[in-house]
Amino acid sequence: MTYVEMTAPDQLKPAAPVPGLVLKPLHRNSPLVVDIQARIGAPYGWRSASRTSEEWLAWFAEAPDRTFWLPSFEGEPAGIISYDLHPGGEVEIETFGLLPEFVGRGLGGFALTLGIQRAWELTSSVNRVWLHTSTLDHPHALPNYHRRGFRTFRTEAGERQGARTVGTGETAP
């Protein structure tokens, strides 16, 4: 696992804008939340790709304040970003990923830029935005995070197949 962080909004190094790519709020009860996370995670063996209905209920219950945003490209859902607010003004980007049909189309850098900007705007007291990734994620994930201005603050040896690895991390029961 690799953990990365930003401690000030001016650390963001935005990617070039992609016309047609926007970030829209997504209600946590939308069926798109489960569908998109499962589809994003399938190529990487993420837990979200095989979670049962009961496991999804537990995942939602563990973070009742988790918020979801939908990167949309030319009106089509292109991925998902979720945020967990933590004490002390910390925002964890709990999930970040693009649907397989949108990977490799030059959208990831700007989608992440939009997601980071939103993270800094979630509350008036945000002083840190962080996430984690693993080698089970897309091979461009960590380089994209570093290009956007995140710095690595911790690494852990070994990967846990099927646990805590949805894009940037998702807790599996």
PDB file of C-alpha atoms in Angstrom:
ATOM      1  CA  MET A   1       0.000   0.000   0.000  1.00  0.00           C
ATOM      2  CA  THR A   2       1.096   3.513  -0.742  1.00  0.00           C
ATOM      3  CA  TYR A   3      -0.488   6.423   1.105  1.00  0.00           C
ATOM      4  CA  VAL A   4      -0.339   9.900  -0.419  1.00  0.00           C
ATOM      5  CA  GLU A   5      -1.455  13.304   0.837  1.00  0.00           C
ATOM      6  CA  MET A   6      -1.812  17.008   0.169  1.00  0.00           C
ATOM      7  CA  THR A   7      -1.798  19.418   3.072  1.00  0.00           C
ATOM      8  CA  ALA A   8      -2.791  22.573   1.208  1.00  0.00           C
ATOM      9  CA  PRO A   9      -4.965  23.256  -1.843  1.00  0.00           C
ATOM     10  CA  ASP A  10      -2.109  25.064  -3.608  1.00  0.00           C
ATOM     11  CA  GLN A  11      -0.202  21.770  -3.803  1.00  0.00           C
ATOM     12  CA  LEU A  12      -2.584  20.618  -6.542  1.00  0.00           C
ATOM     13  CA  LYS A  13      -0.961  20.529  -9.960  1.00  0.00           C
ATOM     14  CA  PRO A  14      -4.027  20.494 -12.202  1.00  0.00           C
ATOM     15  CA  ALA A  15      -4.133  18.430 -15.356  1.00  0.00           C
ATOM     16  CA  ALA A  16      -5.188  20.102 -18.572  1.00  0.00           C
ATOM     17  CA  PRO A  17      -8.972  20.452 -18.795  1.00  0.00           C
ATOM     18  CA  VAL A  18     -10.831  17.871 -20.854  1.00  0.00           C
ATOM     19  CA  PRO A  19     -13.853  19.392 -22.605  1.00  0.00           C
ATOM     20  CA  GLY A  20     -16.982  17.423 -21.758  1.00  0.00           C
ATOM     21  CA  LEU A  21     -15.645  16.009 -18.468  1.00  0.00           C
ATOM     22  CA  VAL A  22     -17.529  17.237 -15.403  1.00  0.00           C
ATOM     23  CA  LEU A  23     -18.061  16.122 -11.823  1.00  0.00           C
ATOM     24  CA  LYS A  24     -21.652  15.688 -10.630  1.00  0.00           C
ATOM     25  CA  PRO A  25     -22.992  14.778  -7.186  1.00  0.00           C
ATOM     26  CA  LEU A  26     -24.303  11.234  -6.911  1.00  0.00           C
ATOM     27  CA  HIS A  27     -26.788  10.245  -4.208  1.00  0.00           C
ATOM     28  CA  ARG A  28     -25.484   7.393  -2.075  1.00  0.00           C
ATOM     29  CA  ASN A  29     -28.685   5.418  -2.740  1.00  0.00           C
ATOM     30  CA  SER A  30     -28.230   5.554  -6.501  1.00  0.00           C
ATOM     31  CA  PRO A  31     -27.786   2.095  -8.025  1.00  0.00           C
ATOM     32  CA  LEU A  32     -24.905   3.619  -9.982  1.00  0.00           C
ATOM     33  CA  VAL A  33     -22.752   3.629  -6.827  1.00  0.00           C
ATOM     34  CA  VAL A  34     -22.644  -0.157  -6.608  1.00  0.00           C
ATOM     35  CA  ASP A  35     -22.729  -0.776 -10.364  1.00  0.00           C
ATOM     36  CA  ILE A  36     -19.906   1.594 -11.222  1.00  0.00           C
ATOM     37  CA  GLN A  37     -17.660   0.465  -8.365  1.00  0.00           C
ATOM     38  CA  ALA A  38     -18.143  -3.183  -9.343  1.00  0.00           C
ATOM     39  CA  ARG A  39     -17.381  -2.447 -13.001  1.00  0.00           C
ATOM     40  CA  ILE A  40     -14.336  -0.326 -12.180  1.00  0.00           C
ATOM     41  CA  GLY A  41     -12.951  -2.915  -9.795  1.00  0.00           C
ATOM     42  CA  ALA A  42     -13.468  -6.038 -11.904  1.00  0.00           C
ATOM     43  CA  PRO A  43     -10.246  -5.727 -13.968  1.00  0.00           C
ATOM     44  CA  TYR A  44      -8.169  -5.232 -10.795  1.00  0.00           C
ATOM     45  CA  GLY A  45      -9.687  -7.833  -8.501  1.00  0.00           C
ATOM     46  CA  TRP A  46     -11.153  -5.186  -6.185  1.00  0.00           C
ATOM     47  CA  ARG A  47     -13.495  -6.341  -3.464  1.00  0.00           C
ATOM     48  CA  SER A  48     -16.283  -4.213  -4.937  1.00  0.00           C
ATOM     49  CA  ALA A  49     -16.424  -6.490  -7.958  1.00  0.00           C
ATOM     50  CA  SER A  50     -17.604  -9.484  -5.920  1.00  0.00           C
ATOM     51  CA  ARG A  51     -19.356  -7.994  -2.901  1.00  0.00           C
ATOM     52  CA  THR A  52     -22.696  -9.510  -1.886  1.00  0.00           C
ATOM     53  CA  SER A  53     -25.751  -7.396  -1.121  1.00  0.00           C
ATOM     54  CA  GLU A  54     -25.128  -7.878   2.598  1.00  0.00           C
ATOM     55  CA  GLU A  55     -21.498  -6.810   2.214  1.00  0.00           C
ATOM     56  CA  TRP A  56     -22.569  -3.676   0.345  1.00  0.00           C
ATOM     57  CA  LEU A  57     -24.986  -2.837   3.169  1.00  0.00           C
ATOM     58  CA  ALA A  58     -22.146  -3.208   5.681  1.00  0.00           C
ATOM     59  CA  TRP A  59     -19.838  -1.067   3.533  1.00  0.00           C
ATOM     60  CA  PHE A  60     -22.410   1.733   3.365  1.00  0.00           C
ATOM     61  CA  ALA A  61     -23.174   1.444   7.092  1.00  0.00           C
ATOM     62  CA  GLU A  62     -19.522   1.800   8.119  1.00  0.00           C
ATOM     63  CA  ALA A  63     -19.438   5.369   6.771  1.00  0.00           C
ATOM     64  CA  PRO A  64     -22.903   6.953   6.766  1.00  0.00           C
ATOM     65  CA  ASP A  65     -21.458  10.349   5.828  1.00  0.00           C
ATOM     66  CA  ARG A  66     -19.566   9.048   2.786  1.00  0.00           C
ATOM     67  CA  THR A  67     -20.334  11.191  -0.262  1.00  0.00           C
ATOM     68  CA  PHE A  68     -20.192  10.197  -3.913  1.00  0.00           C
ATOM     69  CA  TRP A  69     -19.450  12.122  -7.080  1.00  0.00           C
ATOM     70  CA  LEU A  70     -19.756  11.010 -10.664  1.00  0.00           C
ATOM     71  CA  PRO A  71     -17.158  11.974 -13.259  1.00  0.00           C
ATOM     72  CA  SER A  72     -19.251  12.261 -16.404  1.00  0.00           C
ATOM     73  CA  PHE A  73     -17.869  12.536 -19.932  1.00  0.00           C
ATOM     74  CA  GLU A  74     -20.131  13.978 -22.602  1.00  0.00           C
ATOM     75  CA  GLY A  75     -23.164  13.068 -20.495  1.00  0.00           C
ATOM     76  CA  GLU A  76     -22.139   9.463 -19.806  1.00  0.00           C
ATOM     77  CA  PRO A  77     -21.032   8.151 -16.382  1.00  0.00           C
ATOM     78  CA  ALA A  78     -17.261   7.689 -16.627  1.00  0.00           C
ATOM     79  CA  GLY A  79     -16.258   6.712 -13.084  1.00  0.00           C
ATOM     80  CA  ILE A  80     -16.793   7.401  -9.415  1.00  0.00           C
ATOM     81  CA  ILE A  81     -15.171   9.296  -6.571  1.00  0.00           C
ATOM     82  CA  SER A  82     -16.157   8.892  -2.935  1.00  0.00           C
ATOM     83  CA  TYR A  83     -15.046  10.854   0.086  1.00  0.00           C
ATOM     84  CA  ASP A  84     -14.895  10.123   3.791  1.00  0.00           C
ATOM     85  CA  LEU A  85     -14.630  13.029   6.219  1.00  0.00           C
ATOM     86  CA  HIS A  86     -12.350  12.342   9.177  1.00  0.00           C
ATOM     87  CA  PRO A  87     -11.807  14.278  12.399  1.00  0.00           C
ATOM     88  CA  GLY A  88      -9.336  17.126  12.303  1.00  0.00           C
ATOM     89  CA  GLY A  89     -10.295  18.424   8.867  1.00  0.00           C
ATOM     90  CA  GLU A  90      -9.094  15.396   6.910  1.00  0.00           C
ATOM     91  CA  VAL A  91     -10.762  14.169   3.736  1.00  0.00           C
ATOM     92  CA  GLU A  92      -9.993  10.701   2.441  1.00  0.00           C
ATOM     93  CA  ILE A  93     -10.601  10.066  -1.216  1.00  0.00           C
ATOM     94  CA  GLU A  94     -11.933   6.632  -0.434  1.00  0.00           C
ATOM     95  CA  THR A  95     -12.613   5.582  -4.017  1.00  0.00           C
ATOM     96  CA  PHE A  96     -11.369   6.981  -7.302  1.00  0.00           C
ATOM     97  CA  GLY A  97     -11.636   5.170 -10.596  1.00  0.00           C
ATOM     98  CA  LEU A  98     -12.778   5.235 -14.192  1.00  0.00           C
ATOM     99  CA  LEU A  99     -14.964   2.687 -15.910  1.00  0.00           C
ATOM    100  CA  PRO A 100     -12.959   0.369 -18.189  1.00  0.00           C
ATOM    101  CA  GLU A 101     -14.366   1.914 -21.366  1.00  0.00           C
ATOM    102  CA  PHE A 102     -13.013   5.327 -20.296  1.00  0.00           C
ATOM    103  CA  VAL A 103      -9.524   4.160 -19.266  1.00  0.00           C
ATOM    104  CA  GLY A 104      -6.796   5.136 -21.729  1.00  0.00           C
ATOM    105  CA  ARG A 105      -8.741   8.048 -23.185  1.00  0.00           C
ATOM    106  CA  GLY A 106      -6.797  10.804 -21.413  1.00  0.00           C
ATOM    107  CA  LEU A 107      -9.463  11.486 -18.778  1.00  0.00           C
ATOM    108  CA  GLY A 108      -7.762  10.303 -15.572  1.00  0.00           C
ATOM    109  CA  GLY A 109      -5.616  13.354 -14.858  1.00  0.00           C
ATOM    110  CA  PHE A 110      -8.447  15.837 -15.205  1.00  0.00           C
ATOM    111  CA  ALA A 111     -10.951  13.568 -13.433  1.00  0.00           C
ATOM    112  CA  LEU A 112      -8.519  13.390 -10.508  1.00  0.00           C
ATOM    113  CA  THR A 113      -8.012  17.173 -10.650  1.00  0.00           C
ATOM    114  CA  LEU A 114     -11.773  17.690 -10.366  1.00  0.00           C
ATOM    115  CA  GLY A 115     -11.929  15.165  -7.537  1.00  0.00           C
ATOM    116  CA  ILE A 116      -9.139  16.840  -5.569  1.00  0.00           C
ATOM    117  CA  GLN A 117     -10.681  20.282  -6.043  1.00  0.00           C
ATOM    118  CA  ARG A 118     -13.992  18.941  -4.725  1.00  0.00           C
ATOM    119  CA  ALA A 119     -12.231  17.333  -1.730  1.00  0.00           C
ATOM    120  CA  TRP A 120     -10.830  20.719  -0.689  1.00  0.00           C
ATOM    121  CA  GLU A 121     -14.329  22.230  -0.949  1.00  0.00           C
ATOM    122  CA  LEU A 122     -16.268  19.613   1.074  1.00  0.00           C
ATOM    123  CA  THR A 123     -16.048  21.609   4.301  1.00  0.00           C
ATOM    124  CA  SER A 124     -14.550  24.939   5.288  1.00  0.00           C
ATOM    125  CA  SER A 125     -12.025  23.263   7.581  1.00  0.00           C
ATOM    126  CA  VAL A 126     -10.204  20.829   5.264  1.00  0.00           C
ATOM    127  CA  ASN A 127      -6.479  20.809   6.008  1.00  0.00           C
ATOM    128  CA  ARG A 128      -5.482  17.478   4.486  1.00  0.00           C
ATOM    129  CA  VAL A 129      -6.622  15.336   1.560  1.00  0.00           C
ATOM    130  CA  TRP A 130      -5.278  11.820   1.352  1.00  0.00           C
ATOM    131  CA  LEU A 131      -5.796   8.429  -0.240  1.00  0.00           C
ATOM    132  CA  HIS A 132      -4.117   5.108  -0.639  1.00  0.00           C
ATOM    133  CA  THR A 133      -3.446   2.834  -3.555  1.00  0.00           C
ATOM    134  CA  SER A 134      -1.846  -0.526  -4.174  1.00  0.00           C
ATOM    135  CA  THR A 135      -0.218  -2.511  -6.924  1.00  0.00           C
ATOM    136  CA  LEU A 136      -3.624  -4.117  -7.505  1.00  0.00           C
ATOM    137  CA  ASP A 137      -4.791  -0.771  -8.911  1.00  0.00           C
ATOM    138  CA  HIS A 138      -4.245   0.522 -12.433  1.00  0.00           C
ATOM    139  CA  PRO A 139      -0.497   0.908 -13.058  1.00  0.00           C
ATOM    140  CA  HIS A 140      -0.948   4.616 -13.825  1.00  0.00           C
ATOM    141  CA  ALA A 141      -2.773   5.351 -10.544  1.00  0.00           C
ATOM    142  CA  LEU A 142       0.218   6.240  -8.346  1.00  0.00           C
ATOM    143  CA  PRO A 143       2.041   8.226 -11.059  1.00  0.00           C
ATOM    144  CA  ASN A 144      -1.185  10.200 -11.664  1.00  0.00           C
ATOM    145  CA  TYR A 145      -1.481  10.957  -7.935  1.00  0.00           C
ATOM    146  CA  HIS A 146       2.111  12.184  -7.819  1.00  0.00           C
ATOM    147  CA  ARG A 147       1.681  14.298 -10.981  1.00  0.00           C
ATOM    148  CA  ARG A 148      -1.332  16.009  -9.367  1.00  0.00           C
ATOM    149  CA  GLY A 149       0.828  16.995  -6.370  1.00  0.00           C
ATOM    150  CA  PHE A 150       0.228  14.266  -3.812  1.00  0.00           C
ATOM    151  CA  ARG A 151       3.307  13.204  -1.861  1.00  0.00           C
ATOM    152  CA  THR A 152       3.863   9.748  -0.424  1.00  0.00           C
ATOM    153  CA  PHE A 153       3.778   9.751   3.366  1.00  0.00           C
ATOM    154  CA  ARG A 154       3.685   6.016   4.107  1.00  0.00           C
ATOM    155  CA  THR A 155       4.160   2.683   2.406  1.00  0.00           C
ATOM    156  CA  GLU A 156       3.326  -0.777   3.655  1.00  0.00           C
ATOM    157  CA  ALA A 157       4.860  -3.958   2.327  1.00  0.00           C
ATOM    158  CA  GLY A 158       2.640  -6.561   0.744  1.00  0.00           C
ATOM    159  CA  GLU A 159      -0.756  -6.375  -0.851  1.00  0.00           C
ATOM    160  CA  ARG A 160      -3.943  -7.856   0.472  1.00  0.00           C
ATOM    161  CA  GLN A 161      -5.921  -9.421  -2.337  1.00  0.00           C
ATOM    162  CA  GLY A 162      -9.541  -8.387  -2.089  1.00  0.00           C
ATOM    163  CA  ALA A 163      -9.070  -6.108   0.919  1.00  0.00           C
ATOM    164  CA  ARG A 164      -8.862  -2.360   1.120  1.00  0.00           C
ATOM    165  CA  THR A 165      -8.236  -1.800  -2.562  1.00  0.00           C
ATOM    166  CA  VAL A 166     -10.942  -0.074  -4.531  1.00  0.00           C
ATOM    167  CA  GLY A 167      -9.172   2.541  -6.569  1.00  0.00           C
ATOM    168  CA  THR A 168      -7.719   4.345  -3.665  1.00  0.00           C
ATOM    169  CA  GLY A 169      -8.979   2.048  -1.032  1.00  0.00           C
ATOM    170  CA  GLU A 170     -12.170   0.578   0.187  1.00  0.00           C
ATOM    171  CA  THR A 171     -12.621  -1.328   3.359  1.00  0.00           C
ATOM    172  CA  ALA A 172     -13.811  -4.857   2.871  1.00  0.00           C
ATOM    173  CA  PRO A 173     -15.439  -6.742   5.727  1.00  0.00           C
TER     174      PRO A 173
END
